[in-house]
Tab-separated table of C-alpha atoms in Angstrom:
chain	number	residue	atom	x	y	z
A	606	LYS	CA	0.000	0.000	0.000
A	607	VAL	CA	1.360	3.396	-1.016
A	608	ILE	CA	0.329	6.992	-0.330
A	609	VAL	CA	2.000	9.627	-2.497
A	610	THR	CA	2.112	13.328	-1.595
A	611	GLY	CA	1.143	15.343	-4.640
A	612	SER	CA	0.517	19.072	-5.042
A	613	SER	CA	-2.068	21.481	-6.420
A	614	MET	CA	0.789	22.850	-8.515
A	615	GLU	CA	0.322	19.825	-10.781
A	616	TYR	CA	-2.766	21.449	-12.322
A	617	GLY	CA	-1.074	24.570	-13.643
A	618	PRO	CA	-2.864	27.900	-14.221
A	619	ALA	CA	-6.542	27.805	-15.148
A	620	ASN	CA	-9.723	29.853	-14.899
A	621	ALA	CA	-11.838	27.464	-12.822
A	622	ALA	CA	-11.534	25.471	-9.595
A	623	ASP	CA	-9.196	22.472	-9.498
A	624	ARG	CA	-10.954	19.223	-10.358
A	625	GLU	CA	-9.269	15.878	-9.881
A	626	ASP	CA	-10.064	14.708	-13.421
A	627	ALA	CA	-8.952	17.952	-15.071
A	628	PRO	CA	-6.002	17.959	-17.508
A	629	CYS	CA	-2.749	18.937	-15.817
A	630	ARG	CA	-0.552	21.583	-17.448
A	631	PRO	CA	1.993	22.627	-14.814
A	632	GLU	CA	4.127	25.648	-15.673
A	633	THR	CA	6.709	25.347	-12.898
A	634	PRO	CA	9.522	22.808	-12.452
A	635	TYR	CA	8.041	21.842	-9.091
A	636	GLY	CA	4.565	21.240	-10.509
A	637	LEU	CA	6.028	19.246	-13.389
A	638	SER	CA	8.092	17.073	-11.048
A	639	LYS	CA	5.071	16.350	-8.845
A	640	LEU	CA	2.945	15.461	-11.862
A	641	ALA	CA	5.685	13.093	-13.071
A	642	GLU	CA	5.631	11.474	-9.642
A	643	THR	CA	1.842	11.041	-9.813
A	644	LEU	CA	1.993	9.515	-13.298
A	645	ALA	CA	4.768	7.128	-12.259
A	646	ALA	CA	2.774	6.107	-9.158
A	647	ARG	CA	-0.297	5.364	-11.273
A	648	GLN	CA	1.706	3.390	-13.817
A	649	LEU	CA	3.433	1.248	-11.182
A	650	ALA	CA	0.226	0.741	-9.170
A	651	LEU	CA	-1.675	-0.569	-12.175
A	652	ARG	CA	1.232	-2.634	-13.454
A	653	TYR	CA	1.987	-4.419	-10.184
A	654	GLY	CA	-1.427	-4.243	-8.513
A	655	VAL	CA	-0.186	-2.194	-5.554
A	656	PRO	CA	-3.018	-0.166	-3.929
A	657	THR	CA	-1.962	3.483	-4.250
A	658	ARG	CA	-3.491	6.832	-3.347
A	659	VAL	CA	-2.207	10.280	-4.348
A	660	ALA	CA	-3.068	13.196	-2.046
A	661	ARG	CA	-2.739	16.537	-3.804
A	662	VAL	CA	-2.122	18.691	-0.750
A	663	TYR	CA	-2.863	22.401	-0.904
A	664	ILE	CA	-1.184	24.863	1.523
A	665	PRO	CA	-0.123	23.007	4.684
A	666	PHE	CA	0.829	24.763	7.892
A	667	GLY	CA	2.013	23.606	11.284
A	668	ARG	CA	5.120	22.219	12.940
A	669	TRP	CA	8.511	21.974	11.277
A	670	ASP	CA	7.643	24.359	8.468
A	671	SER	CA	10.556	25.843	6.570
A	672	PRO	CA	11.688	29.199	8.048
A	673	THR	CA	12.124	30.460	4.469
A	674	LYS	CA	8.364	30.497	3.832
A	675	LEU	CA	6.397	33.724	4.072
A	676	VAL	CA	4.304	33.000	7.148
A	677	PRO	CA	7.231	31.800	9.292
A	678	GLN	CA	9.087	34.955	8.269
A	679	VAL	CA	6.100	37.062	9.319
A	680	VAL	CA	5.868	35.215	12.646
A	681	GLU	CA	9.581	35.833	13.294
A	682	ALA	CA	9.251	39.545	12.473
A	683	LEU	CA	6.225	39.928	14.757
A	684	LYS	CA	8.065	38.169	17.575
A	685	GLU	CA	10.971	40.569	17.244
A	686	GLY	CA	8.686	43.602	16.943
A	687	ARG	CA	10.038	44.663	13.561
A	688	PRO	CA	7.990	45.645	10.492
A	689	ILE	CA	7.821	43.365	7.454
A	690	ASP	CA	7.121	44.482	3.892
A	691	LEU	CA	4.314	42.565	2.178
A	692	SER	CA	2.249	42.610	-0.991
A	693	GLU	CA	-1.398	43.695	-0.759
A	694	GLY	CA	-2.150	40.214	0.586
A	695	LEU	CA	-5.306	39.791	-1.469
A	696	GLN	CA	-4.283	36.331	-2.709
A	697	LYS	CA	-6.661	33.579	-1.607
A	698	ARG	CA	-5.223	30.208	-0.687
A	699	ASP	CA	-6.578	26.971	0.755
A	700	PHE	CA	-4.642	26.418	4.006
A	701	ILE	CA	-4.830	23.046	5.752
A	702	GLY	CA	-3.358	22.162	9.151
A	703	VAL	CA	-0.813	19.352	9.370
A	704	ALA	CA	-3.016	17.439	11.844
A	705	ASP	CA	-5.835	17.416	9.305
A	706	ILE	CA	-3.422	16.229	6.619
A	707	CYS	CA	-2.396	13.316	8.840
A	708	ALA	CA	-6.059	12.480	9.446
A	709	GLY	CA	-6.629	12.574	5.699
A	710	TYR	CA	-3.710	10.212	5.114
A	711	LEU	CA	-5.096	7.762	7.666
A	712	ALA	CA	-8.446	7.875	5.861
A	713	LEU	CA	-6.712	7.186	2.553
A	714	ALA	CA	-4.909	4.237	4.127
A	715	GLY	CA	-8.307	2.821	5.068
A	716	ASP	CA	-9.585	3.325	1.516
A	717	MET	CA	-7.072	0.991	-0.169
A	718	GLY	CA	-9.483	-1.902	-0.666
A	719	ARG	CA	-11.799	0.015	-3.004
A	720	THR	CA	-9.652	0.247	-6.132
A	721	THR	CA	-5.992	-0.008	-7.129
A	722	PHE	CA	-5.359	3.683	-7.831
A	723	ASP	CA	-7.143	6.903	-6.962
A	724	LEU	CA	-6.314	10.583	-6.519
A	725	PHE	CA	-7.683	13.105	-4.025
A	726	ASN	CA	-7.381	16.853	-3.508
A	727	LEU	CA	-6.597	17.181	0.214
A	728	THR	CA	-7.799	20.589	1.353
A	729	SER	CA	-9.611	22.512	4.068
A	730	GLY	CA	-12.307	23.375	1.534
A	731	VAL	CA	-12.015	27.092	2.321
A	732	GLY	CA	-10.189	29.855	0.483
A	733	THR	CA	-8.612	32.315	2.944
A	734	GLU	CA	-7.239	35.697	1.950
A	735	LEU	CA	-3.573	35.967	2.877
A	736	ARG	CA	-4.128	39.373	4.469
A	737	THR	CA	-6.811	37.844	6.722
A	738	LEU	CA	-4.541	34.983	7.777
A	739	LEU	CA	-1.595	37.250	8.596
A	740	ARG	CA	-3.776	39.627	10.606
A	741	ARG	CA	-5.137	36.674	12.566
A	742	ILE	CA	-1.615	35.457	13.311
A	743	CYS	CA	-0.728	38.980	14.398
A	744	ALA	CA	-3.703	39.073	16.766
A	745	LEU	CA	-2.827	35.669	18.237
A	746	SER	CA	0.748	36.795	18.805
A	747	GLY	CA	-0.286	40.016	20.535
A	748	ALA	CA	1.885	42.087	18.166
A	749	GLU	CA	0.981	45.488	16.717
A	750	SER	CA	-0.911	45.164	13.424
A	751	THR	CA	1.016	48.172	12.075
A	752	LEU	CA	4.054	45.895	11.739
A	753	LEU	CA	2.354	44.277	8.727
A	754	LYS	CA	3.253	46.609	5.843
A	755	PHE	CA	0.745	45.567	3.192
A	756	GLY	CA	1.162	46.958	-0.314
A	757	VAL	CA	4.866	47.771	-0.036
A	758	ARG	CA	5.942	44.867	-2.239
A	759	ALA	CA	4.522	43.803	-5.588
A	760	MET	CA	3.133	40.334	-6.198
A	761	ARG	CA	5.541	37.924	-7.817
A	762	PRO	CA	5.298	37.828	-11.631
A	763	GLY	CA	2.705	35.299	-12.770
A	764	GLU	CA	1.361	34.717	-9.274
A	765	GLN	CA	-2.347	33.946	-9.193
A	766	SER	CA	-4.593	35.614	-6.662
A	767	GLY	CA	-6.417	32.513	-5.496
A	768	ARG	CA	-6.062	28.779	-6.069
A	769	ARG	CA	-8.949	26.664	-4.854
A	770	PRO	CA	-10.315	23.138	-5.254
A	771	ASP	CA	-13.687	22.451	-6.808
A	772	GLN	CA	-16.362	22.165	-4.100
A	773	ARG	CA	-19.081	20.211	-5.896
A	774	THR	CA	-18.124	16.904	-4.308
A	775	ASN	CA	-16.061	15.941	-1.303
A	776	ALA	CA	-14.239	12.952	0.079
A	777	ARG	CA	-16.876	12.075	2.620
A	778	ALA	CA	-19.711	11.901	0.082
A	779	ASP	CA	-17.593	9.891	-2.362
A	780	HIS	CA	-16.545	7.574	0.474
A	781	ARG	CA	-20.173	6.808	1.326
A	782	ARG	CA	-21.110	6.265	-2.306
A	783	ALA	CA	-18.242	3.788	-2.578
A	784	GLY	CA	-19.789	1.769	0.267
A	785	HIS	CA	-17.472	2.804	3.112
A	786	GLU	CA	-20.015	4.357	5.490
A	787	GLY	CA	-18.319	2.760	8.479
A	788	GLN	CA	-14.981	4.418	7.742
A	789	GLN	CA	-15.374	8.122	8.361
A	790	LEU	CA	-13.180	10.502	6.454
A	791	PRO	CA	-12.023	13.561	8.438
A	792	PRO	CA	-13.617	16.962	7.709
A	793	ALA	CA	-10.428	18.240	6.114
A	794	ALA	CA	-10.121	15.364	3.652
A	795	GLN	CA	-12.147	17.203	1.046
A	796	ARG	CA	-12.302	15.389	-2.243
A	797	GLN	CA	-12.994	17.529	-5.200
A	798	ARG	CA	-14.076	16.052	-8.465
A	799	PRO	CA	-12.680	18.491	-10.725
A	800	ALA	CA	-12.206	22.130	-13.008
A	801	ARG	CA	-9.479	24.569	-11.941
A	802	PRO	CA	-8.711	28.262	-10.816
A	803	ARG	CA	-8.046	31.483	-12.624
A	804	GLN	CA	-4.677	32.782	-13.598
A	805	GLU	CA	-5.345	35.047	-10.655
A	806	ASP	CA	-6.263	32.086	-8.575
A	807	ARG	CA	-2.889	30.761	-7.563
A	808	ARG	CA	-1.565	30.506	-4.069
A	809	PRO	CA	1.784	31.733	-2.720
A	810	ARG	CA	4.063	29.565	-0.678
A	811	CYS	CA	2.619	30.580	2.663
A	812	ARG	CA	3.031	28.279	5.589
A	813	THR	CA	3.011	28.892	9.292
A	814	GLY	CA	6.093	28.487	11.368
A	815	GLY	CA	8.671	30.520	13.209
A	816	PRO	CA	9.516	30.972	16.857
A	817	GLY	CA	7.403	31.815	19.868
A	818	HIS	CA	5.110	34.758	20.576
A	819	ARG	CA	3.668	36.305	23.640
A	820	ARG	CA	0.238	34.935	24.429
A	821	SER	CA	-2.767	37.094	23.732
A	822	ASP	CA	-5.045	34.875	25.834
A	823	GLY	CA	-4.196	36.466	29.172
A	824	ARG	CA	-2.424	33.388	30.542
A	825	GLY	CA	1.113	34.766	30.322
A	826	GLY	CA	4.079	32.915	28.885
A	827	ARG	CA	4.727	32.612	25.171
A	828	LEU	CA	2.488	31.515	22.337
A	829	THR	CA	4.483	29.351	19.938
A	830	HIS	CA	3.915	29.101	16.203
A	831	HIS	CA	2.760	25.507	16.826
A	832	GLN	CA	-0.022	26.809	19.084
A	833	ILE	CA	-0.882	29.529	16.581
A	834	GLY	CA	-1.135	26.900	13.848
A	835	GLY	CA	-3.319	24.707	16.046
A	836	GLN	CA	-5.687	27.559	16.813
A	837	LEU	CA	-5.953	28.529	13.150
A	838	ALA	CA	-6.662	24.920	12.150
A	839	ALA	CA	-9.285	24.533	14.885
A	840	GLU	CA	-10.969	27.789	13.834
A	841	SER	CA	-10.997	26.664	10.213
A	842	ARG	CA	-12.594	23.333	11.110
A	843	GLY	CA	-15.156	24.927	13.409
A	844	GLN	CA	-16.191	27.750	11.107
A	845	HIS	CA	-15.978	26.340	7.640
A	846	HIS	CA	-16.520	22.597	7.508
A	847	ARG	CA	-20.019	21.783	6.418
A	848	PRO	CA	-21.703	18.409	6.982
A	849	PRO	CA	-21.421	16.061	3.994
A	850	PRO	CA	-24.287	16.034	1.509
A	851	ALA	CA	-26.915	13.369	2.036
């Protein structure tokens, strides 16, 4: 049994939401390499009969994130009380907590008996504006919001303003239709059956991380980026996950 970590970057730019059966036309070396990995996984799975699932993960955040990513850099700047130059922050991205990704992987592991190969978009199901996310992190850290200098930097050339998965179907509904009612998929394991986002609909590499922050919950001590990530993930699950369709 094999689970392969794919990426939304495999789809390439488009003008509709990402659908799992949509043609893939990646325009970046990373997206191309991940698509090659997916194709190789499918080929080997079908050739040797090895149950395989590909999880196309959107924007993960949580522990052990790279300090070179935008959100960890913002967290570090806020901790040190120094301003950080940002774009307008109007890009929308689908952020998913690492705990929800792990839950999704466990659900995929339990899905191996259904067919030899299948592919899932693994997402929170919610597009969040980058500006909104960074302001929330700032509030959780107790830092001054004026440290976030939005609009000082331009967006990267070719960057889309919002990548999102298609929301017409989800993993839980598909799981039930496949006859697996007893094996519950987690809320975050959203399965989208396919179309893809606009050229303006692409996400930046924004992941949470970075060192500790002072708590804003009145309990004293420091609020770490792990705790910030956990709170953001919990808020996302509580506010945005809808019950599966009947």
